[in-house]
Short mmCIF file of C-alpha atoms in Angstrom, two decimals:
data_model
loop_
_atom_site.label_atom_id
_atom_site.label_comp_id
_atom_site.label_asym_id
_atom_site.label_seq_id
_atom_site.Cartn_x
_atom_site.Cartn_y
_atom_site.Cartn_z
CA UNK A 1 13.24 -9.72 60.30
CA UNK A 2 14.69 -13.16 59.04
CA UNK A 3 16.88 -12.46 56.63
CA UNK A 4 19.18 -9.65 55.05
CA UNK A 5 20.69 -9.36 51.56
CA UNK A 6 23.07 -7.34 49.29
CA UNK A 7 24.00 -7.28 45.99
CA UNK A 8 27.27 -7.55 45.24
CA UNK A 9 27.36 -5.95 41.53
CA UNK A 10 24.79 -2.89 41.45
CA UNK A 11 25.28 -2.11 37.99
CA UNK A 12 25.93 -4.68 35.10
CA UNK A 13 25.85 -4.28 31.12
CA UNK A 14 24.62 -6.81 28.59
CA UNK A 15 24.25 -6.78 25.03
CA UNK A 16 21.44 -8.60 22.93
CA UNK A 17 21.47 -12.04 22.38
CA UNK A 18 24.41 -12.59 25.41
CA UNK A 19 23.82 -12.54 29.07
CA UNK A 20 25.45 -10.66 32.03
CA UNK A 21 25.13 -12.01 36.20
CA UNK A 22 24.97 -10.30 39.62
CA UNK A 23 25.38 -11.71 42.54
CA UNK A 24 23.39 -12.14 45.82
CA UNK A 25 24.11 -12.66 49.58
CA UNK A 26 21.39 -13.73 51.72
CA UNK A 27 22.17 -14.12 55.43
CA UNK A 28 19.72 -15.68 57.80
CA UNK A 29 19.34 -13.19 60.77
CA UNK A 30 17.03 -15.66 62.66
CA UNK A 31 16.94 -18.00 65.39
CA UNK A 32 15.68 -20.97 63.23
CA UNK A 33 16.49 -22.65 60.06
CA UNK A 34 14.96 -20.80 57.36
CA UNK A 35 14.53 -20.75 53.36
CA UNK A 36 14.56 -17.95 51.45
CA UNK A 37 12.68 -17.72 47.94
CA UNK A 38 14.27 -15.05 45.49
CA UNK A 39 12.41 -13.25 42.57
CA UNK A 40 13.80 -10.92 40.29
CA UNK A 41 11.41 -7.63 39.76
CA UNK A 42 11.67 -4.74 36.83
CA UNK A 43 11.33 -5.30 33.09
CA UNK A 44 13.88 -7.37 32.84
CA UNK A 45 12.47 -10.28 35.14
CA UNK A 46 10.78 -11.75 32.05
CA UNK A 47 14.48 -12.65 30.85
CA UNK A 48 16.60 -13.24 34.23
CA UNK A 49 16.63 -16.16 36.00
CA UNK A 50 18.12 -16.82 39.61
CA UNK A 51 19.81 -20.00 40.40
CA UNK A 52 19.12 -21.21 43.10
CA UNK A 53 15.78 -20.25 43.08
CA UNK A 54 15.88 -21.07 46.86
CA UNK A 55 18.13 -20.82 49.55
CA UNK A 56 18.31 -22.95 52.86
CA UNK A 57 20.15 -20.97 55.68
CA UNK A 58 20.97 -22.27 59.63
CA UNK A 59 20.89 -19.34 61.69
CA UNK A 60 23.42 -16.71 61.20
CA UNK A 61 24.93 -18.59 57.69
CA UNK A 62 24.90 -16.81 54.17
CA UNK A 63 24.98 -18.29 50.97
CA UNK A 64 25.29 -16.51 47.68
CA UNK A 65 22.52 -16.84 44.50
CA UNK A 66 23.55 -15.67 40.88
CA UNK A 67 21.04 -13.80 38.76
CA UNK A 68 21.77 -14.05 35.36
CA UNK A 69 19.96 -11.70 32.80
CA UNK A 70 19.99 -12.72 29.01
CA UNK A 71 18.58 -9.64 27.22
CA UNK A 72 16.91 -11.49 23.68
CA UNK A 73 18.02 -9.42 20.81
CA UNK A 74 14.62 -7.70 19.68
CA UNK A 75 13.63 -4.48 19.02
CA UNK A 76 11.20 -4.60 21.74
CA UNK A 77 14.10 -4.43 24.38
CA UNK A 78 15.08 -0.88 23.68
CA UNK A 79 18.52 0.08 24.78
CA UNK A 80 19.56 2.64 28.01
CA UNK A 81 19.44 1.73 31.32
CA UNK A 82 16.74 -0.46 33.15
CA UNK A 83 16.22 -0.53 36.78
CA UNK A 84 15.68 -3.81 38.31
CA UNK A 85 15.12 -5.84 41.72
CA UNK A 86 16.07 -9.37 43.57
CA UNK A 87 13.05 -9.84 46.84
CA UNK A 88 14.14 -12.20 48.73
CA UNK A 89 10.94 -13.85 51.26
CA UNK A 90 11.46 -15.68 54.15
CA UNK A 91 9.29 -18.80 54.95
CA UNK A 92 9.16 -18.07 58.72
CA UNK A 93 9.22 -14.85 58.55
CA UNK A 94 6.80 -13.48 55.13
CA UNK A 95 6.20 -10.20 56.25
CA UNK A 96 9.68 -9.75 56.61
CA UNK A 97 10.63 -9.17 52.49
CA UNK A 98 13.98 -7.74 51.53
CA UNK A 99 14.45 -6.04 47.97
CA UNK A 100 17.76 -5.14 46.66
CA UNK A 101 17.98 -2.48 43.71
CA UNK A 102 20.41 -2.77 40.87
CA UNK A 103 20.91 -1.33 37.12
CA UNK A 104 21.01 -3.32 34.17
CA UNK A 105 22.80 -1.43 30.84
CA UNK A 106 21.39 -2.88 27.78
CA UNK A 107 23.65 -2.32 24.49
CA UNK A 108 22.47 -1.32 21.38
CA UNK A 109 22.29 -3.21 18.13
CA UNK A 110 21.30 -1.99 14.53
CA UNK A 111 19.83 -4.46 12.00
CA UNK A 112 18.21 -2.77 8.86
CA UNK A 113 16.40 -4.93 6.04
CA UNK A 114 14.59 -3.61 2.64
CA UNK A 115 12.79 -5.12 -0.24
CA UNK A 116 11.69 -3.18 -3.78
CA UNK A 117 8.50 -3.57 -4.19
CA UNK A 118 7.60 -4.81 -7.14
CA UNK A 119 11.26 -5.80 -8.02
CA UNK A 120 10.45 -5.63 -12.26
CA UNK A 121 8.41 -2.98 -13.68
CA UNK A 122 7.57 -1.79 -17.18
CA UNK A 123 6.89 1.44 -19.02
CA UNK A 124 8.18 3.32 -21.94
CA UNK A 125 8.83 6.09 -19.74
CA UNK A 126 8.92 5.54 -16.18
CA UNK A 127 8.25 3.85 -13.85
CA UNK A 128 7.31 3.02 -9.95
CA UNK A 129 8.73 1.05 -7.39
CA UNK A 130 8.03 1.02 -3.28
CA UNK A 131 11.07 0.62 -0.80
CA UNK A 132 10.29 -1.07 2.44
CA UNK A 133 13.07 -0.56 5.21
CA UNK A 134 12.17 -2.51 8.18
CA UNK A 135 14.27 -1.31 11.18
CA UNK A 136 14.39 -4.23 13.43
CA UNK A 137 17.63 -2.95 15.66
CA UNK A 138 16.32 -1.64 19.41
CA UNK A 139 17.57 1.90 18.41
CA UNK A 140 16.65 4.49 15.84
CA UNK A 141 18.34 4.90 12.53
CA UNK A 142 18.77 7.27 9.95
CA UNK A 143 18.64 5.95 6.67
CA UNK A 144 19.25 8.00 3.24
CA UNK A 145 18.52 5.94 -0.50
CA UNK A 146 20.11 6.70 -3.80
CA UNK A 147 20.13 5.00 -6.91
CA UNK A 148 22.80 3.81 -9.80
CA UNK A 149 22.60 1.78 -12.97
CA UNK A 150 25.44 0.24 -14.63
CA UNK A 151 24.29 2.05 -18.51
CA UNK A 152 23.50 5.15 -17.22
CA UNK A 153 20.01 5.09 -18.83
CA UNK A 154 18.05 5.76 -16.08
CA UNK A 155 17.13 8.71 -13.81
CA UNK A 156 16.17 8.27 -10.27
CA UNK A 157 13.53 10.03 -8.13
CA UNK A 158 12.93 9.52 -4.28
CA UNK A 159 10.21 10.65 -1.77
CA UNK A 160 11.46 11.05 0.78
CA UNK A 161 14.96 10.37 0.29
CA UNK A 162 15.71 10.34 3.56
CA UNK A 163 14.00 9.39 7.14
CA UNK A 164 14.00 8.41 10.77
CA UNK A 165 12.94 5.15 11.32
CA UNK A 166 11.94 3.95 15.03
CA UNK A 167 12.73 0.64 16.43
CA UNK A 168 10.62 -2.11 15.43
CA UNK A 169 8.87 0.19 12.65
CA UNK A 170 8.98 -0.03 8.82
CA UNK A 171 9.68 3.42 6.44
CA UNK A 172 8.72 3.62 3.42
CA UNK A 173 10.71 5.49 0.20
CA UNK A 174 8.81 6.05 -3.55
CA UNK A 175 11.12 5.55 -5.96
CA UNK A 176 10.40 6.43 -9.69
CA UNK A 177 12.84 5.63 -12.34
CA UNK A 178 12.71 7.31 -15.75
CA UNK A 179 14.24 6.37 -18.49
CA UNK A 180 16.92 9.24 -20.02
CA UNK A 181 16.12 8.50 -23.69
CA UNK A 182 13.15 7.19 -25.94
CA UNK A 183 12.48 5.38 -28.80
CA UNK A 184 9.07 4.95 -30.80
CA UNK A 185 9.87 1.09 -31.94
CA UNK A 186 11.69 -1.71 -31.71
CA UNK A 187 12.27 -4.57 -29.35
CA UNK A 188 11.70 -3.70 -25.19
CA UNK A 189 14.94 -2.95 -23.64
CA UNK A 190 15.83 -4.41 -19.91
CA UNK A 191 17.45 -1.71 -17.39
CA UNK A 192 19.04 -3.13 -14.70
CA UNK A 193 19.51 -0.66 -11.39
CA UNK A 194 20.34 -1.54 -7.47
CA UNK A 195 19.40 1.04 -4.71
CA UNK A 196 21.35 1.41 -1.69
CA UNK A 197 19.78 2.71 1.45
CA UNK A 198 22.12 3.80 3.82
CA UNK A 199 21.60 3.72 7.71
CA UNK A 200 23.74 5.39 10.35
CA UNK A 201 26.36 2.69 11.72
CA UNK A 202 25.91 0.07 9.36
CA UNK A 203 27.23 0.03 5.78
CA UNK A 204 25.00 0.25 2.48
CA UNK A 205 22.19 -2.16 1.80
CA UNK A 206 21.85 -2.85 -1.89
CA UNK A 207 18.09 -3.78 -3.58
CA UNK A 208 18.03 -4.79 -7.20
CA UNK A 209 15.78 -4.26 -9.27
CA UNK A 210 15.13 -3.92 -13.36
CA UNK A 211 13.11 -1.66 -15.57
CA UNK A 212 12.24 -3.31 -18.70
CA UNK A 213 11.46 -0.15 -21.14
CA UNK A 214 9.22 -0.22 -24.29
CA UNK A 215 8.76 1.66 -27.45
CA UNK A 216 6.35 4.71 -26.99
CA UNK A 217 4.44 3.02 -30.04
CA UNK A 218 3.38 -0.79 -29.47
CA UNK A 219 3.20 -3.43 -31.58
CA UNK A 220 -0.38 -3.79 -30.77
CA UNK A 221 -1.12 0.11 -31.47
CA UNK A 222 0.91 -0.89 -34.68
CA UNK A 223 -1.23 -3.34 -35.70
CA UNK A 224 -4.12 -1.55 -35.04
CA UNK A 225 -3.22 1.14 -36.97
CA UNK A 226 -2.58 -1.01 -40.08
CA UNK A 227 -5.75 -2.59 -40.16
CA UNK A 228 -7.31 0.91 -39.50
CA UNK A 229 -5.70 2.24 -42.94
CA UNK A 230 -6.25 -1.62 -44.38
CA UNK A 231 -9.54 -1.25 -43.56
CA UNK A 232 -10.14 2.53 -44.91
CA UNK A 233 -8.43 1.30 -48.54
CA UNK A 234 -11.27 -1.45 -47.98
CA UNK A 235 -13.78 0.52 -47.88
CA UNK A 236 -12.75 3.18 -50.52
CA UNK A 237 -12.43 0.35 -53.08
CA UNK A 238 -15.70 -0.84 -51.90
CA UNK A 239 -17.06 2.73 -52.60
CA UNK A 240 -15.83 2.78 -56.24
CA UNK A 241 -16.44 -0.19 -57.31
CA UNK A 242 -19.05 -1.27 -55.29
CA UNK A 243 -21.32 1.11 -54.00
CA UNK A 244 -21.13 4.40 -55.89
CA UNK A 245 -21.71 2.90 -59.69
CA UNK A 246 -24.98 1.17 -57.56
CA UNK A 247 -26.13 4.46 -56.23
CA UNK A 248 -25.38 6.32 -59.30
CA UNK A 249 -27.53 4.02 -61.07
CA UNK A 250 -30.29 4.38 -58.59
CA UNK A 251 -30.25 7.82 -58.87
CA UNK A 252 -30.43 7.90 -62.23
CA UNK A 253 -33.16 5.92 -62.76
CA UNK A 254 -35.51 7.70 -60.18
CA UNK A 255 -35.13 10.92 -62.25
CA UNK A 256 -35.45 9.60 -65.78
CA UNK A 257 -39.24 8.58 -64.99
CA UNK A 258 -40.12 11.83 -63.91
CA UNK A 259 -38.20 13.69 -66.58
CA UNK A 260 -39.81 11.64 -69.03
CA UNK A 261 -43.00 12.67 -67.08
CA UNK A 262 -42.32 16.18 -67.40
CA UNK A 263 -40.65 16.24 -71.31
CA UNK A 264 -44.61 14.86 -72.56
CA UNK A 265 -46.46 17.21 -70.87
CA UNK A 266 -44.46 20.31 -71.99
CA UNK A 267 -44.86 18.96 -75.48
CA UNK A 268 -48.57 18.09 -75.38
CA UNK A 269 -48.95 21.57 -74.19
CA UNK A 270 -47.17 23.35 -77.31
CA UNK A 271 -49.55 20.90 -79.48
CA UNK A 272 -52.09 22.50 -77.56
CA UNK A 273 -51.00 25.83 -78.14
CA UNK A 274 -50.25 25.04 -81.78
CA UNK A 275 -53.95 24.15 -82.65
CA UNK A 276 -56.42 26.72 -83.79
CA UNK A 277 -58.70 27.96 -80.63
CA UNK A 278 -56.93 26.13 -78.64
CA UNK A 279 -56.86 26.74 -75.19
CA UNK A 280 -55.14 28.58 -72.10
CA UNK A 281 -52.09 27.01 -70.51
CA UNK A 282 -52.38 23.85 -68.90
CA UNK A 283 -52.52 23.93 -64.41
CA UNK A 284 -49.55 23.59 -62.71
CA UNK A 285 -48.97 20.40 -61.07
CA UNK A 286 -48.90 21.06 -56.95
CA UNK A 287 -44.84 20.98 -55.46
CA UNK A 288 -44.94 18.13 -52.97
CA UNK A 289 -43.96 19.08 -49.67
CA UNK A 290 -40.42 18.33 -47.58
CA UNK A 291 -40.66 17.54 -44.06
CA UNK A 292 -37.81 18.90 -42.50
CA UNK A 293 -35.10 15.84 -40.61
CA UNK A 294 -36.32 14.69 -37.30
CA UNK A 295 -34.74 16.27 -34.14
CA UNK A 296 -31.95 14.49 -32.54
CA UNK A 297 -32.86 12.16 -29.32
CA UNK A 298 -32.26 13.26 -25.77
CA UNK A 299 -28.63 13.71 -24.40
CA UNK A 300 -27.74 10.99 -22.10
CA UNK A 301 -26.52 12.51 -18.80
CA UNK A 302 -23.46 10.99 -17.45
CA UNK A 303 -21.88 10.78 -14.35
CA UNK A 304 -18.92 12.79 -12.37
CA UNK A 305 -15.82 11.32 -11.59
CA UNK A 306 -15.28 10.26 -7.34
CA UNK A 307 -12.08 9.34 -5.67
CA UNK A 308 -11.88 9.32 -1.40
CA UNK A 309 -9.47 8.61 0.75
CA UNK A 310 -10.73 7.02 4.35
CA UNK A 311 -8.44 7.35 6.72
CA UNK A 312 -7.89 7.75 10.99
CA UNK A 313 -6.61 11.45 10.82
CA UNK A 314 -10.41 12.82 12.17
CA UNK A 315 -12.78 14.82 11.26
CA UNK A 316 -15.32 12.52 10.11
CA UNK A 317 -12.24 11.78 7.68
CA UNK A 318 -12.95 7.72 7.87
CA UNK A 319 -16.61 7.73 6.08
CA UNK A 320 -18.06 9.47 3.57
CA UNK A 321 -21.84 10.37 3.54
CA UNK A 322 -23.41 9.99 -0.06
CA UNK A 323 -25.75 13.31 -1.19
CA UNK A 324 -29.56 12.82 -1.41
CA UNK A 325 -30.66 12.67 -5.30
CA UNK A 326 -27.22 10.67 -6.11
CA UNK A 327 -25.71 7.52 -6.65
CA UNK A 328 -22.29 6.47 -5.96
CA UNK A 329 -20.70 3.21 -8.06
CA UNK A 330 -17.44 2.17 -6.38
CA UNK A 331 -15.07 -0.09 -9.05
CA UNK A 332 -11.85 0.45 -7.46
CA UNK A 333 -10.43 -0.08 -3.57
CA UNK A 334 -6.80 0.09 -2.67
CA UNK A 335 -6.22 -0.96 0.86
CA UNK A 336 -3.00 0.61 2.70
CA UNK A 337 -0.78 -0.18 5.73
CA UNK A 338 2.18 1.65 4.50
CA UNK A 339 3.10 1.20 8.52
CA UNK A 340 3.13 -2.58 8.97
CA UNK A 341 0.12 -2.39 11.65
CA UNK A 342 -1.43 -5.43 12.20
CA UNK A 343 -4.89 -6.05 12.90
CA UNK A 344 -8.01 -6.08 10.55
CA UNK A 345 -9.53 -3.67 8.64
CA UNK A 346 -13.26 -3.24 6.86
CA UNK A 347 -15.12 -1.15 4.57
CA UNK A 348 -18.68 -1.15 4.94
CA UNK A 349 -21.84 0.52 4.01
CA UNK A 350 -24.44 1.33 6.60
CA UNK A 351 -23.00 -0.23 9.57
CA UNK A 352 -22.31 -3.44 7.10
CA UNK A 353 -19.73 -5.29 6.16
CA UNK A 354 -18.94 -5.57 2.72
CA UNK A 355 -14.83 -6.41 2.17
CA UNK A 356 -12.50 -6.95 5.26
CA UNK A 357 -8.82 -7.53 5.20
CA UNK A 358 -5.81 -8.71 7.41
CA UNK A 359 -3.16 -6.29 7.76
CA UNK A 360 -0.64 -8.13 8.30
CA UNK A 361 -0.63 -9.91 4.58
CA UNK A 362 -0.08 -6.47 2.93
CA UNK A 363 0.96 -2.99 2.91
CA UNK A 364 -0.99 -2.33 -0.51
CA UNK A 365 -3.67 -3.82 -1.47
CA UNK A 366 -5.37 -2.90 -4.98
CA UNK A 367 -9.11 -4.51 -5.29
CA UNK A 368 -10.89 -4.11 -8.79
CA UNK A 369 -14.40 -4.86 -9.05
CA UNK A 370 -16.67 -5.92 -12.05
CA UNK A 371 -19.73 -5.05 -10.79
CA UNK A 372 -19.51 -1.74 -9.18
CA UNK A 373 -20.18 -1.53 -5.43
CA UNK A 374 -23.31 1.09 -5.30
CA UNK A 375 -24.19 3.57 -2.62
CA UNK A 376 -27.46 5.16 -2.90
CA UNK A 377 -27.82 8.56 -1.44
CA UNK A 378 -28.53 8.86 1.60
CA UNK A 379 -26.09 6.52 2.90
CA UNK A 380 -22.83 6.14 4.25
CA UNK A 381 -19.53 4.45 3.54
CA UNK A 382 -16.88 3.99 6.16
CA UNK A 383 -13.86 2.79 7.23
CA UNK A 384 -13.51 0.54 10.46
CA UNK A 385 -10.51 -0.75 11.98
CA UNK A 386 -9.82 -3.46 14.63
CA UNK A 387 -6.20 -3.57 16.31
CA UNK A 388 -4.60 -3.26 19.12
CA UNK A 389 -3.23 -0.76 20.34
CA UNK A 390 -4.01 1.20 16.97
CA UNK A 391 -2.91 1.18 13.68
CA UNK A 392 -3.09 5.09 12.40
CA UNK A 393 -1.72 4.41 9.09
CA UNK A 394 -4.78 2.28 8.27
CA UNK A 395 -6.67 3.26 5.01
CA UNK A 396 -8.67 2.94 2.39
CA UNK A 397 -8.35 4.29 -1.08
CA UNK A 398 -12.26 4.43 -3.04
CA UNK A 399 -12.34 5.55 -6.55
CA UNK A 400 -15.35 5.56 -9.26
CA UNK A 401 -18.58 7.67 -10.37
CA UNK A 402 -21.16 9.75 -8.71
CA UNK A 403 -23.98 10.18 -10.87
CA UNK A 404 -27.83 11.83 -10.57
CA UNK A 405 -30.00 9.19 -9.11
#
């Protein structure tokens, strides 16, 4: 063999973003001049570097190289312990390789971000917000939420209030906020609120955010509402003044003929009767007839009500199969990702294509359609995903009407 080595620090500790060395002595055990080529080995080579990269060694001489590892500070580098190793290779001598084991101590560092999502909302009641905590320390952290506004107007409701969050992964909290007290009119009123999420080791992280809260009767259902009754008076004076004096006269005049009608026959008939010899009663005129009112039409049939959720969790869970002698009109799609996978995602019918999205641009997606996306029975609509190395949390949210074909 041409060459030994040892490392002079077996363990070392770095933290993220800083660097740590070890060193290591090569000796040339041959009987020539030799060089000696060093290459770090382990998870960690992709961030250590050894300087000099190459040693050149008379017989019997040493020299020492310094490895230096510079750990990045990412949440893929997870922290603990990680084995590594220095080969040294001699150019005479290749088969003879020489591989010195060390450990490398990684520290740990905690970095949590959040955003509301959306940061206004609006409601006369409640409303809804999303909480994104992004964990992007190399550890996992423990994060709880709660929720304070400077009035006290507002009421604060969390699911789930509280959760593990794993490095490099995103949580995700439902916050509704309800307003403590009503009113039925009057001018919207803005309520300020900040959430703090709190994660073990690191202090609160506010998120602000605002309700603006309106009156449970609109101006617009106001205003419909007066020209409802305007338009009732309207009508009422048309009616009376308008319509019913027209009518009445109608109706008046296509009974007086008749009546007229009837009054001269009834007195021809007493003449009749009056005269000497005269004879029997006069025939009766025939009744006309009253067809009864037409029946109504035929009663439209109308459709049922569909919502579907297409997800990864199996079972035939990502598709849905459309029954023979029924048609399925899709008007609403909500994408999710509520796990920041990234990738692509489609829905299709029959094996095609209709919508596809990028992950990465959202964690919710809502998609409303004018003209409804139809499925005739028979067929199938699915789900279909496309990342690597999966992305479970990837759905698809369908909503509209199944009706009779």
């Amino acid at each position: 063999m041409g060459a030994s080595a040892t490392l002079q620090e077996r363990t070392v500790a770095a933290e993220p973003g800083s660097e740590a060395v070890v060193h290591v002595r090569v000796q040339n055990t041959g009987q020539v001049v030799d060089q000696f080529a060093m290459q770090v080995l382990g998870a960690a080579a992709s961030w250590a570097t050894v300087e000099p990269p190459v040693l050149s060694l008379f017989p019997g001489r040493d020299e020492v190289a310094t490895v230096t590892f510079r750990p990045p500070r990412d949440s893929a580098v997870p922290a603990g312990e990680l084995p590594f190793g220095v080969r040294v290779v001699s150019h005479e001598d290749p088969q003879g390789v020489v591989v010195e084991e060390g450990t490398l101590t990684v520290g740990a560092f905690r970095e949590t971000t959040v955003e509301l999502v959306p940061r206004n909302s609006s409601g006369s009641r409640s409303a809804s917000h999303d909480l994104a905590i992004d964990n992007r320390g190399n550890v996992p952290v423990q994060v709880s939420v709660h929720g304070n506004d400077p009035d006290g107007a507002l009421s604060f409701g969390f699911r789930p209030a509280a959760q593990t969050i794993a490095p490099g992964r995103a949580g995700f909290t439902r916050v509704r906020v309800r307003a403590r007290q009503v009113f039925l009119s009057g001018a919207p009123r803005p309520h300020p609120f900040q959430l703090q999420v709190v994660p073990d080791g690191e202090g609160p992280i506010g998120a602000d955010g605002s309700m603006v809260q309106g009156p449970l009767v609109s101006r617009i259902v106001r205003m419909v509402a007066v020209g409802a009754a305007l338009a009732v008076v309207a009508g009422a004076l048309l009616w009376f003044f308008a319509i019913k004096p027209g009518v009445q006269s109608a109706a008046r005049d296509a009974v007086a003929a008749p009546m007229a009608s009837q009054a001269a026959a009834i007195a021809q008939l007493q003449r009749n009767q009056a005269q000497p010899g005269g004879g029997g009663g006069a025939g009766a005129s025939p009744t006309p007839a009253v067809a009864p009112p037409a029946g109504a039409g035929p009663a439209s049939t109308a459709g049922a009500g569909f919502a579907r959720r297409l997800d990864q969790s199996g079972g035939g869970r990502n598709q849905y199969r459309v029954p023979a002698g029924t048609t399925l009109a899709i008007t609403d799609v909500v994408f999710q990702n509520p796990g920041g996978d990234h990738g692509m995602v489609q829905l299709q019918r029959e094996g095609t294509t209709l919508l596809v999205e990028n992950l990465d641009n959202f964690r919710d997606f809502d998609l409303h359609v004018v003209t409804p996306i139809v499925v005739s029975g028979g067929q199938t609509i699915q789900l279909s995903v496309q990342c690597s190395p999966g992305c479970p949390s990837a759905a698809i949210f369908i909503n509209g009407v199944q009706r009779p074909s």
